Coordinates of C-alpha atoms and ligand atoms in Angstrom, one line a residue:
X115 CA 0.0 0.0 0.0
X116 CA 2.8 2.7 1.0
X117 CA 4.5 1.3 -2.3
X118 CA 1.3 2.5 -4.4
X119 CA 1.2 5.7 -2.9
X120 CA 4.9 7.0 -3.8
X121 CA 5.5 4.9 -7.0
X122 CA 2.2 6.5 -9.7
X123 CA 2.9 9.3 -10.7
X124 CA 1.1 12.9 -9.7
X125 CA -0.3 15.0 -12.8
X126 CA 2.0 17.3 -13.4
X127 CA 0.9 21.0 -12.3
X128 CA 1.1 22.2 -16.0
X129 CA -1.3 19.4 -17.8
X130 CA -4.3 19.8 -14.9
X131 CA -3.1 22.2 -12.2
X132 CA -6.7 21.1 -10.3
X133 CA -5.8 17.2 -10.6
X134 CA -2.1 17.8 -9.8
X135 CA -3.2 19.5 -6.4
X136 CA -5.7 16.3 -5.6
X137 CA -3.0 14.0 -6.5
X138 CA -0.5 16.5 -3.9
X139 CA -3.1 16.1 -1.3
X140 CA -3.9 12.4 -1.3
X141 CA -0.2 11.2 -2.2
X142 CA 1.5 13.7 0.1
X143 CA -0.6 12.1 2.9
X144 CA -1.9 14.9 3.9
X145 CA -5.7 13.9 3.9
X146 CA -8.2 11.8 2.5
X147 CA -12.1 11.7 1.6
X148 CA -14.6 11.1 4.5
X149 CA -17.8 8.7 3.5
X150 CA -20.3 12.3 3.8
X151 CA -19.4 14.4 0.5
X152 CA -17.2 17.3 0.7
X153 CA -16.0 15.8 4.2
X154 CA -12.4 15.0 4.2
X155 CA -9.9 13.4 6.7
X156 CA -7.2 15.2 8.3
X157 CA -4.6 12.2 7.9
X158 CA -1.6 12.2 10.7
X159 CA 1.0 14.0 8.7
X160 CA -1.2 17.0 7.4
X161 CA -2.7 17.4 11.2
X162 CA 1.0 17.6 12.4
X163 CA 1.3 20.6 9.4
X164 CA -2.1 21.7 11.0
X165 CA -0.8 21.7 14.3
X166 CA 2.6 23.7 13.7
X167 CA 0.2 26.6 12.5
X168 CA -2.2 26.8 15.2
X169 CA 0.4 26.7 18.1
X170 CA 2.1 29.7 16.2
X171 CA -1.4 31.2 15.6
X172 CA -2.7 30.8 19.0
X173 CA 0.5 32.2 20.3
X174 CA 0.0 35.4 17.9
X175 CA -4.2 35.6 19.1
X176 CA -3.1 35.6 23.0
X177 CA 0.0 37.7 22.7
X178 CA -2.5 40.7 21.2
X179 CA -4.4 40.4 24.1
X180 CA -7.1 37.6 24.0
X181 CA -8.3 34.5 25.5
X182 CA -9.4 31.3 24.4
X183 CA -13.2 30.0 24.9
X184 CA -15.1 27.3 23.8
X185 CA -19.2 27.4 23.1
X186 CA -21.9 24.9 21.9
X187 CA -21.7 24.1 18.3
X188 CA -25.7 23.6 18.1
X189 CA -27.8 26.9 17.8
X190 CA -31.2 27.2 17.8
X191 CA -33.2 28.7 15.1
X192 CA -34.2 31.6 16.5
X193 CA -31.1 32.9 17.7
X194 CA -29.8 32.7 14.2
X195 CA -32.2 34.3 12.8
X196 CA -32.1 37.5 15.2
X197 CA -30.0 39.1 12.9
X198 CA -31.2 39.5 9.0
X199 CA -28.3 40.1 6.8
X200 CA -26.5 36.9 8.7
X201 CA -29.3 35.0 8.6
X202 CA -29.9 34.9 4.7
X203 CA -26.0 35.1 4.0
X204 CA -25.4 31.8 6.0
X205 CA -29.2 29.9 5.8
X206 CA -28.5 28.3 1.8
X207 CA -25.1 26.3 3.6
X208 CA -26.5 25.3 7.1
X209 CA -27.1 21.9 8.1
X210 CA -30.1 21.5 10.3
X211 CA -30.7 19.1 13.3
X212 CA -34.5 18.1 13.3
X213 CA -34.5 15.0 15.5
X214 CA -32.9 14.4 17.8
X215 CA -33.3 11.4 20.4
X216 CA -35.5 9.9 18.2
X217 CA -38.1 13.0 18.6
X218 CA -39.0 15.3 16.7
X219 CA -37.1 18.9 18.0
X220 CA -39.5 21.3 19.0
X221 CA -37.4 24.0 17.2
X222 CA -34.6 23.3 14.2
X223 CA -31.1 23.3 15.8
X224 CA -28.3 25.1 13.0
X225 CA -25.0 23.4 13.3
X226 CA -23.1 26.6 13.5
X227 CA -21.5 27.7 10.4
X228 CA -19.8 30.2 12.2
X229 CA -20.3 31.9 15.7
X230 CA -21.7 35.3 15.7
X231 CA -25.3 34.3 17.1
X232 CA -24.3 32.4 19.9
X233 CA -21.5 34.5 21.3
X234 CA -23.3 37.6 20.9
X235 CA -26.8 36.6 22.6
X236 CA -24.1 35.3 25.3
X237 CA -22.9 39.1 25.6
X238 CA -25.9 40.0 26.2
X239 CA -25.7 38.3 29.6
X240 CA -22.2 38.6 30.5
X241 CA -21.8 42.5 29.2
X242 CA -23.4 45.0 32.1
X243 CA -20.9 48.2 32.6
X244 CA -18.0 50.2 30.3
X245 CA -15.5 48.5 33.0
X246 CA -16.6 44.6 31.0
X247 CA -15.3 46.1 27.9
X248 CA -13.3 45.3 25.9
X249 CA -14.5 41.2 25.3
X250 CA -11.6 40.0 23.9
X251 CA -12.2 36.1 22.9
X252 CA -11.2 33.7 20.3
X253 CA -12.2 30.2 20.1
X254 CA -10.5 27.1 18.3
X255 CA -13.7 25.2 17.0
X256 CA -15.1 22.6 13.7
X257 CA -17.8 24.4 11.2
X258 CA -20.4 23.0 9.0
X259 CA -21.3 24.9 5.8
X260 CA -23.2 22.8 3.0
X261 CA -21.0 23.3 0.0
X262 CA -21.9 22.5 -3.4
X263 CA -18.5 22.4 -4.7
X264 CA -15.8 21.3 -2.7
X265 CA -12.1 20.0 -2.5
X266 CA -9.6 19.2 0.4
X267 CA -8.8 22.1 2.9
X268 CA -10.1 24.6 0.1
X269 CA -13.5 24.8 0.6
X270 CA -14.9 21.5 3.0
X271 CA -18.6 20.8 4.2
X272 CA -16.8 20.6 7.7
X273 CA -13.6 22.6 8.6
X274 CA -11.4 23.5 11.5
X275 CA -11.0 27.5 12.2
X276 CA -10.2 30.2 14.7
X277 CA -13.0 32.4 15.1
X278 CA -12.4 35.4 17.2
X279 CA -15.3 37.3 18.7
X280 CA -14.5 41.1 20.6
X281 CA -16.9 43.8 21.8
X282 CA -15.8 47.6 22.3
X283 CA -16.6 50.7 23.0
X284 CA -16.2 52.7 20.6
X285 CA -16.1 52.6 16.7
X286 CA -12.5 53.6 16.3
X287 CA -11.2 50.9 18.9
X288 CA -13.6 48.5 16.8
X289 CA -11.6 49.6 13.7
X290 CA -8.7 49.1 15.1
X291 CA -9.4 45.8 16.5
X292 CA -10.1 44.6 12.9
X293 CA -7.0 46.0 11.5
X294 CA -5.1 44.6 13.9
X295 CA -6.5 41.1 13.3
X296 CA -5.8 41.6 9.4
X297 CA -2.0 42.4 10.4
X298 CA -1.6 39.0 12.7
X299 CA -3.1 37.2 9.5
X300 CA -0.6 38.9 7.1
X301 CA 2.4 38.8 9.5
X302 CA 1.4 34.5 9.8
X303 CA 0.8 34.3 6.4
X304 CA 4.3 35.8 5.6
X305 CA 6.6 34.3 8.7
X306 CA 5.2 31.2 9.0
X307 CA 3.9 29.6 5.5
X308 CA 6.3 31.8 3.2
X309 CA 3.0 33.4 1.5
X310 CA 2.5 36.8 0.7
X311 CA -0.5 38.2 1.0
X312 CA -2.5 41.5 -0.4
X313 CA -4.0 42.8 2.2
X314 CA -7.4 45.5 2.0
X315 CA -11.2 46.0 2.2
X316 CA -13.9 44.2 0.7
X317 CA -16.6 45.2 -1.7
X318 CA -19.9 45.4 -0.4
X319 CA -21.1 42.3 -2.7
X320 CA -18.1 40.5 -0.6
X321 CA -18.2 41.6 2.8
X322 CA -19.5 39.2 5.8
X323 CA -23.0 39.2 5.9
X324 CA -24.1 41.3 8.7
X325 CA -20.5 43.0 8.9
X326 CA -19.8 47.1 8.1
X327 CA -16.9 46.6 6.6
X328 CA -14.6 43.0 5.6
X329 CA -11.0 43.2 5.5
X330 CA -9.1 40.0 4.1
X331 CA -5.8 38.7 2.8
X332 CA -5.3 37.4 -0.6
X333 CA -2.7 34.9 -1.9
X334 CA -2.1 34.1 -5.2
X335 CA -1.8 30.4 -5.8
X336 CA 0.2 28.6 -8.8
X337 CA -2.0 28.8 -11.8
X338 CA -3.0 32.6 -11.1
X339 CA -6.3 32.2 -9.1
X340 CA -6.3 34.4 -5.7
X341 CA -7.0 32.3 -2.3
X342 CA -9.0 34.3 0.5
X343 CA -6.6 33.2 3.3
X344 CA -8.2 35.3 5.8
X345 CA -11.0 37.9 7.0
X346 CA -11.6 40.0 9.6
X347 CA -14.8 41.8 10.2
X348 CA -16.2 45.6 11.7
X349 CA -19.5 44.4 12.4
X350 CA -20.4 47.8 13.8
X351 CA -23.6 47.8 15.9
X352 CA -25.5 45.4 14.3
X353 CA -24.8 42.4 16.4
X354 CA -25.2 44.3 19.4
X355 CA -28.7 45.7 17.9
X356 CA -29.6 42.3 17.1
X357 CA -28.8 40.1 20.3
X358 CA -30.0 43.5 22.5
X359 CA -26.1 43.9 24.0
X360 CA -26.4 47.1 26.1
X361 CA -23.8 48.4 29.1
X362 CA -23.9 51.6 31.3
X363 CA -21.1 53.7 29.7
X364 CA -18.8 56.1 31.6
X365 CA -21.9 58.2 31.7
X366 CA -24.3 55.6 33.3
X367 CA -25.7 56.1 30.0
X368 CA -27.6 52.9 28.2
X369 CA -25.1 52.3 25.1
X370 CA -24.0 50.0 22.7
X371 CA -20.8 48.0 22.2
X372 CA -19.3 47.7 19.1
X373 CA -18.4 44.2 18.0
X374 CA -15.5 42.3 15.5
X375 CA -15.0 39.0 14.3
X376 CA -12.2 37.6 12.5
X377 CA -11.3 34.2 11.3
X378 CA -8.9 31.6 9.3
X379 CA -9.0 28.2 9.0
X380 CA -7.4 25.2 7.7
X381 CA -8.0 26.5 3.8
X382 CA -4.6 28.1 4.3
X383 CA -3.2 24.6 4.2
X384 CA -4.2 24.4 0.8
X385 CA -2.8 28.0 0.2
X386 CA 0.4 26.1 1.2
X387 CA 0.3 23.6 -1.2
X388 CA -0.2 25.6 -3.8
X389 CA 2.2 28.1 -3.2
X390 CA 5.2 26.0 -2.8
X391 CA 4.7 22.7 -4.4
X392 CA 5.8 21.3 -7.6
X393 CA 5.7 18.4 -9.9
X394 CA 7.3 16.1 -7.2
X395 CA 5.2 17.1 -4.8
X396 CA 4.7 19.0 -1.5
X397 CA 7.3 21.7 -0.6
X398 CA 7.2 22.8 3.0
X399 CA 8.2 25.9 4.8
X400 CA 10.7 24.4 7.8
X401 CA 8.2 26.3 10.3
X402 CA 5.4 24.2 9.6
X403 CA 7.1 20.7 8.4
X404 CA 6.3 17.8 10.7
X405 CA 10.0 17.2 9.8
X406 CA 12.3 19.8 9.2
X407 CA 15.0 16.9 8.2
X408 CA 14.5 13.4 7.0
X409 CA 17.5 11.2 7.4
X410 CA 17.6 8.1 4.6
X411 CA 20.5 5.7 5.4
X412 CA 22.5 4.2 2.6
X413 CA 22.8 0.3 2.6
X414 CA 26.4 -1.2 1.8
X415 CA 26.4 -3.3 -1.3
X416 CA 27.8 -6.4 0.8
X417 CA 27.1 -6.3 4.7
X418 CA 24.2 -5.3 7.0
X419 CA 23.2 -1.6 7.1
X420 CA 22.5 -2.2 10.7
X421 CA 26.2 -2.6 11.5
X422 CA 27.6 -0.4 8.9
X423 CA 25.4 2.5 9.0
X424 CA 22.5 3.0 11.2
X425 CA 24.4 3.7 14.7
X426 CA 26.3 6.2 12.6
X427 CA 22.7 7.6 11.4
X428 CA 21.1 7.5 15.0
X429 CA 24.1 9.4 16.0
X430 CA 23.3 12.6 13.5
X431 CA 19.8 11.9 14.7
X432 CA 20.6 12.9 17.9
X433 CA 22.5 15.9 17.5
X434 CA 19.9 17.3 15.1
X435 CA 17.0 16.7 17.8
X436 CA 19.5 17.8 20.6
X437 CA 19.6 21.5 18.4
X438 CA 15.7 21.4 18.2
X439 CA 15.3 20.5 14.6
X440 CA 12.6 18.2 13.8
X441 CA 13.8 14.7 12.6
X442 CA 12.7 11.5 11.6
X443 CA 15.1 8.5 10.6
X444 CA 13.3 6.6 7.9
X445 CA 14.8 3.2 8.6
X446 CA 12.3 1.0 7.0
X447 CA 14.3 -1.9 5.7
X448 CA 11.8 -2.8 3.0
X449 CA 12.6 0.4 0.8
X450 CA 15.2 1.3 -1.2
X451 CA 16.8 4.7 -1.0
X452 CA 15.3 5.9 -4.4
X453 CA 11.8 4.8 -2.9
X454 CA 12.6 6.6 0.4
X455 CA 13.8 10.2 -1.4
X456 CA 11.0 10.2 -3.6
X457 CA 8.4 9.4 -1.0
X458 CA 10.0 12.4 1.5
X459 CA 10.2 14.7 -2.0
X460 CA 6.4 14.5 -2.4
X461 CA 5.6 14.6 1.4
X462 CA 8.1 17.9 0.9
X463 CA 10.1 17.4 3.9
X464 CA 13.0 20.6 3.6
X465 CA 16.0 18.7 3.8
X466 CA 17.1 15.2 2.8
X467 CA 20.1 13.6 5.2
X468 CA 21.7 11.0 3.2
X469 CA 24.1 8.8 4.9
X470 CA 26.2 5.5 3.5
X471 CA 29.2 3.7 4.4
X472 CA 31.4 5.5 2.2
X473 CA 30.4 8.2 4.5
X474 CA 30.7 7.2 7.6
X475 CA 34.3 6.2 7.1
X476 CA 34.8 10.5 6.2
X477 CA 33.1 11.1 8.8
X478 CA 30.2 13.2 6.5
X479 CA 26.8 13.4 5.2
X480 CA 25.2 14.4 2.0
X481 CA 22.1 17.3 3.0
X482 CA 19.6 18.1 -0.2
X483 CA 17.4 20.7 -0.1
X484 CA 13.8 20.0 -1.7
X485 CA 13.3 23.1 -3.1
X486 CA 16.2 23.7 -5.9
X487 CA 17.9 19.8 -5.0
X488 CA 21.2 21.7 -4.0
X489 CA 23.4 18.8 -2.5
X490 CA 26.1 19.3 -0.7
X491 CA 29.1 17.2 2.1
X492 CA 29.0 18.4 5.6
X493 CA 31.8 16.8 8.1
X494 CA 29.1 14.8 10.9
X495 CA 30.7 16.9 13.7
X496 CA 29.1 20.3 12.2
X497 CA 25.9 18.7 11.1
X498 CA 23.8 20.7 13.4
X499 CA 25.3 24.1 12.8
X500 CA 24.8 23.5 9.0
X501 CA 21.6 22.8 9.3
X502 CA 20.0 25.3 11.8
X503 CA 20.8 27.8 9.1
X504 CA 20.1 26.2 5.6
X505 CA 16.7 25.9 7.6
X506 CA 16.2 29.5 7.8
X507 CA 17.8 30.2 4.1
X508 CA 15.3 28.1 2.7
X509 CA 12.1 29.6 4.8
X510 CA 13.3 32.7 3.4
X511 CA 14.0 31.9 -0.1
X512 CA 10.4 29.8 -0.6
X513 CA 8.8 33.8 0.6
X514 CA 11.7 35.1 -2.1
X515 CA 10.2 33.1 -4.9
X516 CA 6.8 33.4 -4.2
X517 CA 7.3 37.2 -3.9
X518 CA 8.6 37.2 -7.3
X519 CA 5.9 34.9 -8.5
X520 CA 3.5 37.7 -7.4
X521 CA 5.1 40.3 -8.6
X522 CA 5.6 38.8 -12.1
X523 CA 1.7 38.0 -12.1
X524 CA 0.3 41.4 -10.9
X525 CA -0.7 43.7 -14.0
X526 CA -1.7 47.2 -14.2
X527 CA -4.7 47.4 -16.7
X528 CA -6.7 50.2 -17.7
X529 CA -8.0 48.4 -21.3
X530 CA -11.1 46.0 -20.7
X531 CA -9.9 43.9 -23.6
X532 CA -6.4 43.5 -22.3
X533 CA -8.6 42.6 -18.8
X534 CA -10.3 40.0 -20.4
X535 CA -7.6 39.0 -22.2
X536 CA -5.3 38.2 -19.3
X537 CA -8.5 37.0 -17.4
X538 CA -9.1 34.4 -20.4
X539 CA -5.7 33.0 -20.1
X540 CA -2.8 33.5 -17.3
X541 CA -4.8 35.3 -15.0
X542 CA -3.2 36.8 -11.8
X543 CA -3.8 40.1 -9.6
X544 CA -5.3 42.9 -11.7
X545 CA -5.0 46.4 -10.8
X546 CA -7.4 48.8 -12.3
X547 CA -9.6 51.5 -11.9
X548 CA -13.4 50.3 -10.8
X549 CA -16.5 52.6 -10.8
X550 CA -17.4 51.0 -6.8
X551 CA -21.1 50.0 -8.2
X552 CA -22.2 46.7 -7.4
X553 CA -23.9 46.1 -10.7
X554 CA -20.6 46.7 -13.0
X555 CA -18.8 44.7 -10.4
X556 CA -21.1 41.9 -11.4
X557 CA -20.8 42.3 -15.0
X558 CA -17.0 42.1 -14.6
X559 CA -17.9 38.7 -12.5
X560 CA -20.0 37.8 -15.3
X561 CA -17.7 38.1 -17.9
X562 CA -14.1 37.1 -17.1
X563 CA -14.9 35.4 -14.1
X564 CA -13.2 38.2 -12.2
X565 CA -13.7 39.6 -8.7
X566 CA -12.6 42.5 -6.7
X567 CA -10.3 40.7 -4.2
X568 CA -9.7 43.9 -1.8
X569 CA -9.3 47.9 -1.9
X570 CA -6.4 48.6 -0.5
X571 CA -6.3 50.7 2.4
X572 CA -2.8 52.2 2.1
X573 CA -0.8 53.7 0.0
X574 CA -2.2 57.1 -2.2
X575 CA -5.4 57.3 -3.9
X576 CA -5.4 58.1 -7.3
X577 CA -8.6 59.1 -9.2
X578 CA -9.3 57.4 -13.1
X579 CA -12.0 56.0 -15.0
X580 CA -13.5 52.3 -14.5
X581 CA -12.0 49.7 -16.8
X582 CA -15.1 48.3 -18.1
X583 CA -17.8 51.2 -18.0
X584 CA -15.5 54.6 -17.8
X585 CA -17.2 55.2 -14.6
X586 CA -15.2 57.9 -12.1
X587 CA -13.2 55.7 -9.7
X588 CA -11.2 57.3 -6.5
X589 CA -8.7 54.5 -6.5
X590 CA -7.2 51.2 -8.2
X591 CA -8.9 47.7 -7.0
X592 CA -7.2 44.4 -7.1
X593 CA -9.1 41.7 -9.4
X594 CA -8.4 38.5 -9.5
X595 CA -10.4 34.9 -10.3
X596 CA -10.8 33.3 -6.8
X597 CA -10.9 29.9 -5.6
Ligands
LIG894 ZN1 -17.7 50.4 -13.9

């Protein structure tokens, strides 16, 4: 069975970029179909990738100032529909409990698709005076939206997510609140996974629903289509208005907090994916591989590889754990080495460690790198200090290239055919001008597949005319075609 996986071959990313990124998923071991469509299975190695990021994550969520909190994943009907614009946004993909205990349920339970009703209506009881504010809570939880379409991590019936849920009191610490949020998700995005990110506001047609204003990161994945890898939500009053959240403010007057939420989820694993890999397979950043360095020990051709090798490879094994790297000795005897690097290539561990006998009598090692195969001999007694380093190189170099991958797909357009044009065949980010109403946005949509991905929120604001109607437009708008 482990033979079959490594030894067919993965579509290469060229011929069917969509097949080669199944192919990635299932053969990398990352995950595999559940028996409920559009369910999938977090397999061992991809939950160890999954786990890397939420430590980091959860670190990033506390050290801004917020706890961690768990509520009910069942919500009752009426509590989800307290608040209209959230209501119809999320009712087409919720999944409804109607029996349960073999009865008939007086009232429909929602399996949350996300948590806004049932934190807020729990404000309501916990939030009295100004001296409660700020709420400052995230929680680590599964969500159910029925999806029509779906692949692994990118869009799933069931995922895992952080969602963060904050009440203030005032607009501007609201704002900042959400900004902030954005920033952790760009900062993760770039430190941790080696993906850059475009960071802005959302249209109206693509905010939340319920939220003032969305802001969100956007990645731009191998074959030019943008990735959503984050959001983070103002959602104003509304909330407060709808689950009746009032305090006394400073002024023992009756007021109203304003509330955020932000979230991402295990979608960015895909973003990983298809960010780094290639035709062999997975290529993982060194801050999220399950193993930073694989170690594949070279059998002599006469003797036993236990005597002749192995000690020598448990030897390096320890000195690279004893310098915190993350190692695994793959000393399965029923492989050969070509089987063994292939099998580590696709699973995209950084670094390759090989050692043979030849080696071990000059006291060395080969180390590969698995994203440009660079080999080269390091003497065993500086094995860790090599490697601590070429760790970091190549966590920097994957953010390098996919920085220049970015840059060499972002276009400046101001001529609808030349939009179109790009849009019809290598896609990528598209800045140009855009009139801001909702019904050219959705011709655009219509006819190259093209969304706004964000406004962005810095830089200077130059006026122009809309690139599909000629439309005044107070600043350029990044389009792309999104997953
Ligand atoms: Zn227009």
């Amino acid at each position: 069975m482990e033979q079959d996986r490594v030894s067919k071959q993965i579509t290469p990313k060229a011929k069917d970029y969509s097949q080669w990124y199944l192919d990635v998923v299932l053969k990398a071991d990352m995950a595999d179909y559940g028996p409920v469509r559009g369910c999938m299975i977090i397999k061992p190695y991809g939950y160890a990738v999954w786990e890397h990021m939420q430590r980091d994550m959860d670190r990033r969520i506390k050290e801004t100032g917020h706890v961690n909190a768990y509520f009910p994943l069942f919500i009752p009907k009426s509590l989800l529909e307290r608040e209209k614009e959230h209501v119809e946004g999320f009712s087409p993909e919720c999944a409804w409990v109607t029996i349960g205990g073999g009865a008939e349920l007086e009232e429909p339970i929602a399996v949350r698709p996300t948590s806004e009703a049932i934190i807020c209506s729990t404000y309501a009881k916990w939030v009295r005076s100004w001296r409660d504010l700020p709420v400052l809570i995230n929680q680590w939880a599964n969500v159910v939206r029925w999806e029509k379409v779906t692949r692994p991590f990118l869009r799933t019936t069931e995922f895992l997510w952080q969602e963060g849920h904050t009440l203030h009191e005032t607009e501007a610490e609201a704002e900042e609140e959400t900004l902030r949020m954005l920033d952790v998700y760009r900062a993760f995005s770039e430190e941790m996974l080696a993906m850059p990110v475009l960071h802005g506001r959302k249209t109206e047609s693509e905010k939340f629903a319920g939220a003032l204003r969305t802001y969100a990161i956007e990645a731009l994945m191998g074959d030019g289509r943008a990735l959503q890898a984050g959001t983070s939500h103002n959602l104003g009053q509304h909330f407060a208005d709808a689950y009746g959240i009032e305090y006394l403010d400073r002024t023992q007057q009756r007021a109203k907090p304003w509330s955020t939420s932000w979230g991402s989820s295990t979608r960015l694993i895909g973003g990983l994916i298809m960010s780094h890999g290639d035709d062999a397979g997975l290529i993982l950043p060194p801050k999220v591989a399950p193993y930073q360095v694989v170690i594949v020990p070279i059998p002599p051709k006469k003797g036993d590889v236990n005597e002749a090798v192995l000690p020598k490879a448990r030897e390096v094994q320890a000195m690279l754990r004893a310098a915190g790297i993350r190692v695994h000795l793959d000393a399965r005897d029923q492989f050969q080495p070509g089987f063994k690097y292939a099998d580590w290539e696709m699973r995209g561990v950084p670094l390759r460690l090989e050692i043979g006998p030849k080696d071990v009598e000059k006291d060395q090692c080969v180390l590969v790198r698995r994203d440009n195969r660079e080999k080269q001999f390091v003497p065993l007694a500086s094995v860790a200090e090599t490697v601590g380093p070429l760790l970091d190189s190549l966590q920097r170099e994957l953010l390098e290239r996919a920085r220049r991958f970015v840059a060499e797909n972002t276009f400046r357009v101001s001529s609808y055919d030349e939009f179109k044009e790009i849009m019809a065949t290598r896609r990528g980010f598209l800045l140009s001008h855009w009139c801001e109403q909702a019904e050219c946005e959705a011709k655009i949509k219509e006819e190259t597949k093209a969304t706004v991905r964000v406004i962005p929120i810095e830089g200077e604001a130059v006026k122009g005319a809309c690139v599909r109607c000629g439309g005044a437009s107070s600043r350029e708008v990044y389009f792309a075609q999104a997953y």
